[in-house]
């Protein structure tokens, strides 16, 4: 221990004697370690840390799949059968998301809610901070309405009042009793503010063919594996398929670990970023190794004296490794501070929802252990080679007063470090270049609409006050609001729709083309439909290819009493549909050589299902995102025939759209004082949000590549500068013998560019192999795109040439007389 303390004291004194060297080395290591720690913090919080529930490895997520639908929500009758017939789950619960208007006792507000079965709380084994969760008896049709609040809503809206339990809240114009408050940090499903029982709503979901956005969470029984659960659910769904062939033909259940459901969309991107910062750390190590080798050259006589006095080789190695580890410890400490800032910056530039489990990201014990391990490993990694070299001094030559220069082996090691830095930097730059080209291609995609100068906001009417049985009341509300907004100064057009592009807002509906024999139920095509009025197409500037827009004649006046006889409220509401506008892909697939105007489609396949006549064809719109091209054709239903309670206003303006927000809120509440607006955004913001994950990946990878480039250039400059210092005598001789400035430049730059060329060659091979891992992150560009590879290689050559030029110009200023006297 005393020897170790002696090594530490001596190592600290040696670093203090060379503050410039120590500063550069510590900063370099801090950049590498800090970047790794920041990204590992994200990876750890998102991918590695268990979910914050009891025995989270037994939690699974379930959804349905069917022919043509890889992922779909669960019909409520199917869920109840799954719950009754499975043999592998302790409990299984179901949930979806909805929004509720909170009125009375303050500002009218729209709240995000989960309609969740009582079993889901049992699955997660979570207990409320106050009160209780609802029981299975409260999770049935006809039960008194109850609500459980999130901790955040309790604090924000109600000031954390402890007497909140038992209070009545007016949600969608119905009175709900508050029975509980969940603990801080509980978020299931994500981004909801309260929970209401799903069971009382189940009488609206009785049809097996209806899939109202429900998904399931279950807890496996002890000892049951995922494979056993999948086999059991395959048996359950196969039995249901035989029992209900009309609705369940080709339907099955998909089971994945609950954690996988959260992280599957970001796993690959995070691992790519973790690999990228690993390269940055290796470049930093190579850079510090070069510094250590240079420093070792200046300490040859010291090492020789120590050896002559009896110090063994491993004693010298231990002393030098102690100095390396001290550097890495200081670098790791500073890197930890940079990581804290880096994590904050990453979360700040990340759009909402782009990174799952964001609340669990931070510098916890695992991250601190990771940083300590990286710092220790880094110290050994960059310190070992210089220590081994310095521990074998040539005593006879080194102790001569005239000794100068470094050994060929040490020179070779420094050159190898530069080649490694160049290769790793090229790989990172190619990756960043591919992301830049991919993002540029993504930005060039035509979404099918114009996003400039357009504001959007959503309105959801409560079913109690605007029921299906009174569609005219809904139409009147939305028409009054539209007229008020159209009258505002600067407004050019106002539209209504049930969803907006680029946000996966479309719903699917199976249909058959009238005329040809209908296909089997499992092969029925589906359309992605949206409810809209004529103003929507004008506001969004969606082009009309054929036919006409919707007009006032596309209404429900065609309905007769006999058309509604014997139908429930939902079927009566659907019966109003008679017109449809389709997209050009719809027309091309189903009427490739015919005029689609006047053709008919039936929603479903039953004789009582609505038959719609095509009145127009419009351009195709990107509904799911710029990089995704949905497999579904698109159809638009006229708002006057199918007036939904949940609609989105789009307002095209001649002024800055944000200036209208307060005014449009006033216009809505002038029609109904209890009606809030929500999800207020411009279309430009929606478009930006649709590519936000790609932008985040690009920014982070670009930053890492830039850091790597700077470190590599410092490494090249350092090696060439040291080479010039070593070869001062040689350069003086050459100049004395007649070499001119061009010859010296060629000599020095040629040496540097040989190293650069070797690094680029090695890096191109590595990039060809490693960029294939990025394929899923790219859009419109190959992972081996030759233009990107060539451009990055040329860029690196140009910048490296600049790094070589500075010491080369210094070499041309060598005075031959002084150089020839140099000892």
PDB file of N, CA, C and O in Angstrom, residues 60-66 69-75 82 211 214-217 233 237 251-256 261 264:
ATOM      1  N   UNK A  60     -46.259  -8.955 -19.751  1.00  0.00           N
ATOM      2  CA  UNK A  60     -46.288  -9.040 -21.210  1.00  0.00           C
ATOM      3  C   UNK A  60     -47.365  -8.112 -21.760  1.00  0.00           C
ATOM      4  O   UNK A  60     -48.302  -7.723 -21.057  1.00  0.00           O
ATOM      5  N   UNK A  61     -47.212  -7.791 -23.026  1.00  0.00           N
ATOM      6  CA  UNK A  61     -48.126  -6.912 -23.741  1.00  0.00           C
ATOM      7  C   UNK A  61     -48.776  -7.722 -24.857  1.00  0.00           C
ATOM      8  O   UNK A  61     -48.104  -8.518 -25.525  1.00  0.00           O
ATOM      9  N   UNK A  62     -50.080  -7.534 -25.071  1.00  0.00           N
ATOM     10  CA  UNK A  62     -50.800  -8.324 -26.066  1.00  0.00           C
ATOM     11  C   UNK A  62     -51.592  -7.414 -27.004  1.00  0.00           C
ATOM     12  O   UNK A  62     -52.146  -6.391 -26.585  1.00  0.00           O
ATOM     13  N   UNK A  63     -51.629  -7.828 -28.278  1.00  0.00           N
ATOM     14  CA  UNK A  63     -52.508  -7.196 -29.251  1.00  0.00           C
ATOM     15  C   UNK A  63     -52.930  -8.251 -30.264  1.00  0.00           C
ATOM     16  O   UNK A  63     -52.410  -9.373 -30.287  1.00  0.00           O
ATOM     17  N   UNK A  64     -53.880  -7.902 -31.094  1.00  0.00           N
ATOM     18  CA  UNK A  64     -54.357  -8.842 -32.106  1.00  0.00           C
ATOM     19  C   UNK A  64     -53.580  -8.662 -33.399  1.00  0.00           C
ATOM     20  O   UNK A  64     -53.043  -7.587 -33.683  1.00  0.00           O
ATOM     21  N   UNK A  65     -53.547  -9.715 -34.193  1.00  0.00           N
ATOM     22  CA  UNK A  65     -53.074  -9.602 -35.571  1.00  0.00           C
ATOM     23  C   UNK A  65     -54.044 -10.352 -36.471  1.00  0.00           C
ATOM     24  O   UNK A  65     -54.752 -11.259 -36.034  1.00  0.00           O
ATOM     25  N   UNK A  66     -54.087  -9.941 -37.710  1.00  0.00           N
ATOM     26  CA  UNK A  66     -54.989 -10.553 -38.674  1.00  0.00           C
ATOM     27  C   UNK A  66     -54.380 -10.408 -40.055  1.00  0.00           C
ATOM     28  O   UNK A  66     -53.358  -9.721 -40.233  1.00  0.00           O
ATOM     29  N   UNK A  69     -53.088  -7.083 -41.242  1.00  0.00           N
ATOM     30  CA  UNK A  69     -52.905  -6.214 -40.069  1.00  0.00           C
ATOM     31  C   UNK A  69     -51.923  -6.903 -39.123  1.00  0.00           C
ATOM     32  O   UNK A  69     -52.296  -7.817 -38.393  1.00  0.00           O
ATOM     33  N   UNK A  70     -50.685  -6.442 -39.137  1.00  0.00           N
ATOM     34  CA  UNK A  70     -49.696  -7.049 -38.247  1.00  0.00           C
ATOM     35  C   UNK A  70     -49.954  -6.691 -36.789  1.00  0.00           C
ATOM     36  O   UNK A  70     -49.705  -7.492 -35.892  1.00  0.00           O
ATOM     37  N   UNK A  71     -50.431  -5.476 -36.560  1.00  0.00           N
ATOM     38  CA  UNK A  71     -50.717  -5.027 -35.205  1.00  0.00           C
ATOM     39  C   UNK A  71     -52.067  -4.319 -35.211  1.00  0.00           C
ATOM     40  O   UNK A  71     -52.258  -3.360 -35.951  1.00  0.00           O
ATOM     41  N   UNK A  72     -52.980  -4.808 -34.409  1.00  0.00           N
ATOM     42  CA  UNK A  72     -54.280  -4.161 -34.303  1.00  0.00           C
ATOM     43  C   UNK A  72     -54.774  -4.272 -32.876  1.00  0.00           C
ATOM     44  O   UNK A  72     -54.319  -5.129 -32.100  1.00  0.00           O
ATOM     45  N   UNK A  73     -55.674  -3.379 -32.516  1.00  0.00           N
ATOM     46  CA  UNK A  73     -56.216  -3.409 -31.161  1.00  0.00           C
ATOM     47  C   UNK A  73     -57.144  -4.612 -30.997  1.00  0.00           C
ATOM     48  O   UNK A  73     -57.490  -5.301 -31.959  1.00  0.00           O
ATOM     49  N   UNK A  74     -57.554  -4.835 -29.774  1.00  0.00           N
ATOM     50  CA  UNK A  74     -58.306  -6.035 -29.407  1.00  0.00           C
ATOM     51  C   UNK A  74     -59.789  -5.686 -29.303  1.00  0.00           C
ATOM     52  O   UNK A  74     -60.145  -4.658 -28.723  1.00  0.00           O
ATOM     53  N   UNK A  75     -60.634  -6.522 -29.866  1.00  0.00           N
ATOM     54  CA  UNK A  75     -62.064  -6.321 -29.650  1.00  0.00           C
ATOM     55  C   UNK A  75     -62.395  -6.742 -28.216  1.00  0.00           C
ATOM     56  O   UNK A  75     -61.825  -7.699 -27.684  1.00  0.00           O
ATOM     57  N   UNK A  82     -60.388 -14.198 -23.989  1.00  0.00           N
ATOM     58  CA  UNK A  82     -58.987 -14.456 -23.644  1.00  0.00           C
ATOM     59  C   UNK A  82     -58.841 -14.567 -22.129  1.00  0.00           C
ATOM     60  O   UNK A  82     -58.158 -15.458 -21.636  1.00  0.00           O
ATOM     61  N   UNK A 211     -62.803  -2.802 -33.085  1.00  0.00           N
ATOM     62  CA  UNK A 211     -61.519  -2.762 -32.369  1.00  0.00           C
ATOM     63  C   UNK A 211     -61.278  -1.328 -31.889  1.00  0.00           C
ATOM     64  O   UNK A 211     -60.653  -0.524 -32.575  1.00  0.00           O
ATOM     65  N   UNK A 214     -58.150  -0.931 -27.968  1.00  0.00           N
ATOM     66  CA  UNK A 214     -57.837  -1.623 -26.721  1.00  0.00           C
ATOM     67  C   UNK A 214     -56.597  -2.502 -26.880  1.00  0.00           C
ATOM     68  O   UNK A 214     -56.454  -3.225 -27.873  1.00  0.00           O
ATOM     69  N   UNK A 215     -55.727  -2.462 -25.880  1.00  0.00           N
ATOM     70  CA  UNK A 215     -54.563  -3.339 -25.823  1.00  0.00           C
ATOM     71  C   UNK A 215     -54.523  -3.958 -24.429  1.00  0.00           C
ATOM     72  O   UNK A 215     -55.132  -3.446 -23.483  1.00  0.00           O
ATOM     73  N   UNK A 216     -53.811  -5.065 -24.313  1.00  0.00           N
ATOM     74  CA  UNK A 216     -53.848  -5.816 -23.058  1.00  0.00           C
ATOM     75  C   UNK A 216     -52.464  -5.894 -22.433  1.00  0.00           C
ATOM     76  O   UNK A 216     -51.441  -5.908 -23.119  1.00  0.00           O
ATOM     77  N   UNK A 217     -52.449  -5.956 -21.102  1.00  0.00           N
ATOM     78  CA  UNK A 217     -51.247  -6.208 -20.330  1.00  0.00           C
ATOM     79  C   UNK A 217     -51.565  -7.367 -19.392  1.00  0.00           C
ATOM     80  O   UNK A 217     -52.655  -7.435 -18.826  1.00  0.00           O
ATOM     81  N   UNK A 233     -52.157 -19.143 -26.047  1.00  0.00           N
ATOM     82  CA  UNK A 233     -53.018 -18.154 -26.685  1.00  0.00           C
ATOM     83  C   UNK A 233     -53.318 -18.523 -28.134  1.00  0.00           C
ATOM     84  O   UNK A 233     -54.388 -18.183 -28.658  1.00  0.00           O
ATOM     85  N   UNK A 237     -57.127 -18.525 -29.479  1.00  0.00           N
ATOM     86  CA  UNK A 237     -57.585 -17.776 -30.658  1.00  0.00           C
ATOM     87  C   UNK A 237     -58.034 -18.715 -31.770  1.00  0.00           C
ATOM     88  O   UNK A 237     -58.935 -18.364 -32.543  1.00  0.00           O
ATOM     89  N   UNK A 251     -57.571 -14.301 -37.305  1.00  0.00           N
ATOM     90  CA  UNK A 251     -57.137 -13.467 -36.184  1.00  0.00           C
ATOM     91  C   UNK A 251     -56.352 -14.296 -35.163  1.00  0.00           C
ATOM     92  O   UNK A 251     -56.666 -15.460 -34.922  1.00  0.00           O
ATOM     93  N   UNK A 252     -55.350 -13.679 -34.577  1.00  0.00           N
ATOM     94  CA  UNK A 252     -54.567 -14.323 -33.531  1.00  0.00           C
ATOM     95  C   UNK A 252     -54.107 -13.296 -32.524  1.00  0.00           C
ATOM     96  O   UNK A 252     -54.411 -12.095 -32.630  1.00  0.00           O
ATOM     97  N   UNK A 253     -53.373 -13.764 -31.528  1.00  0.00           N
ATOM     98  CA  UNK A 253     -52.851 -12.880 -30.476  1.00  0.00           C
ATOM     99  C   UNK A 253     -51.330 -12.831 -30.561  1.00  0.00           C
ATOM    100  O   UNK A 253     -50.678 -13.864 -30.738  1.00  0.00           O
ATOM    101  N   UNK A 254     -50.777 -11.639 -30.441  1.00  0.00           N
ATOM    102  CA  UNK A 254     -49.330 -11.444 -30.386  1.00  0.00           C
ATOM    103  C   UNK A 254     -48.950 -11.086 -28.953  1.00  0.00           C
ATOM    104  O   UNK A 254     -49.576 -10.225 -28.340  1.00  0.00           O
ATOM    105  N   UNK A 255     -47.923 -11.766 -28.441  1.00  0.00           N
ATOM    106  CA  UNK A 255     -47.455 -11.527 -27.071  1.00  0.00           C
ATOM    107  C   UNK A 255     -45.979 -11.150 -27.121  1.00  0.00           C
ATOM    108  O   UNK A 255     -45.167 -11.865 -27.715  1.00  0.00           O
ATOM    109  N   UNK A 256     -45.643 -10.020 -26.511  1.00  0.00           N
ATOM    110  CA  UNK A 256     -44.242  -9.610 -26.392  1.00  0.00           C
ATOM    111  C   UNK A 256     -44.013  -9.133 -24.968  1.00  0.00           C
ATOM    112  O   UNK A 256     -44.957  -8.745 -24.265  1.00  0.00           O
ATOM    113  N   UNK A 261     -42.293  -3.721 -25.735  1.00  0.00           N
ATOM    114  CA  UNK A 261     -43.301  -2.845 -26.323  1.00  0.00           C
ATOM    115  C   UNK A 261     -42.895  -1.381 -26.211  1.00  0.00           C
ATOM    116  O   UNK A 261     -43.199  -0.578 -27.095  1.00  0.00           O
ATOM    117  N   UNK A 264     -38.937  -1.103 -28.558  1.00  0.00           N
ATOM    118  CA  UNK A 264     -38.590  -1.728 -29.837  1.00  0.00           C
ATOM    119  C   UNK A 264     -38.341  -0.717 -30.949  1.00  0.00           C
ATOM    120  O   UNK A 264     -37.567  -0.983 -31.871  1.00  0.00           O
TER     121      UNK A 264
END
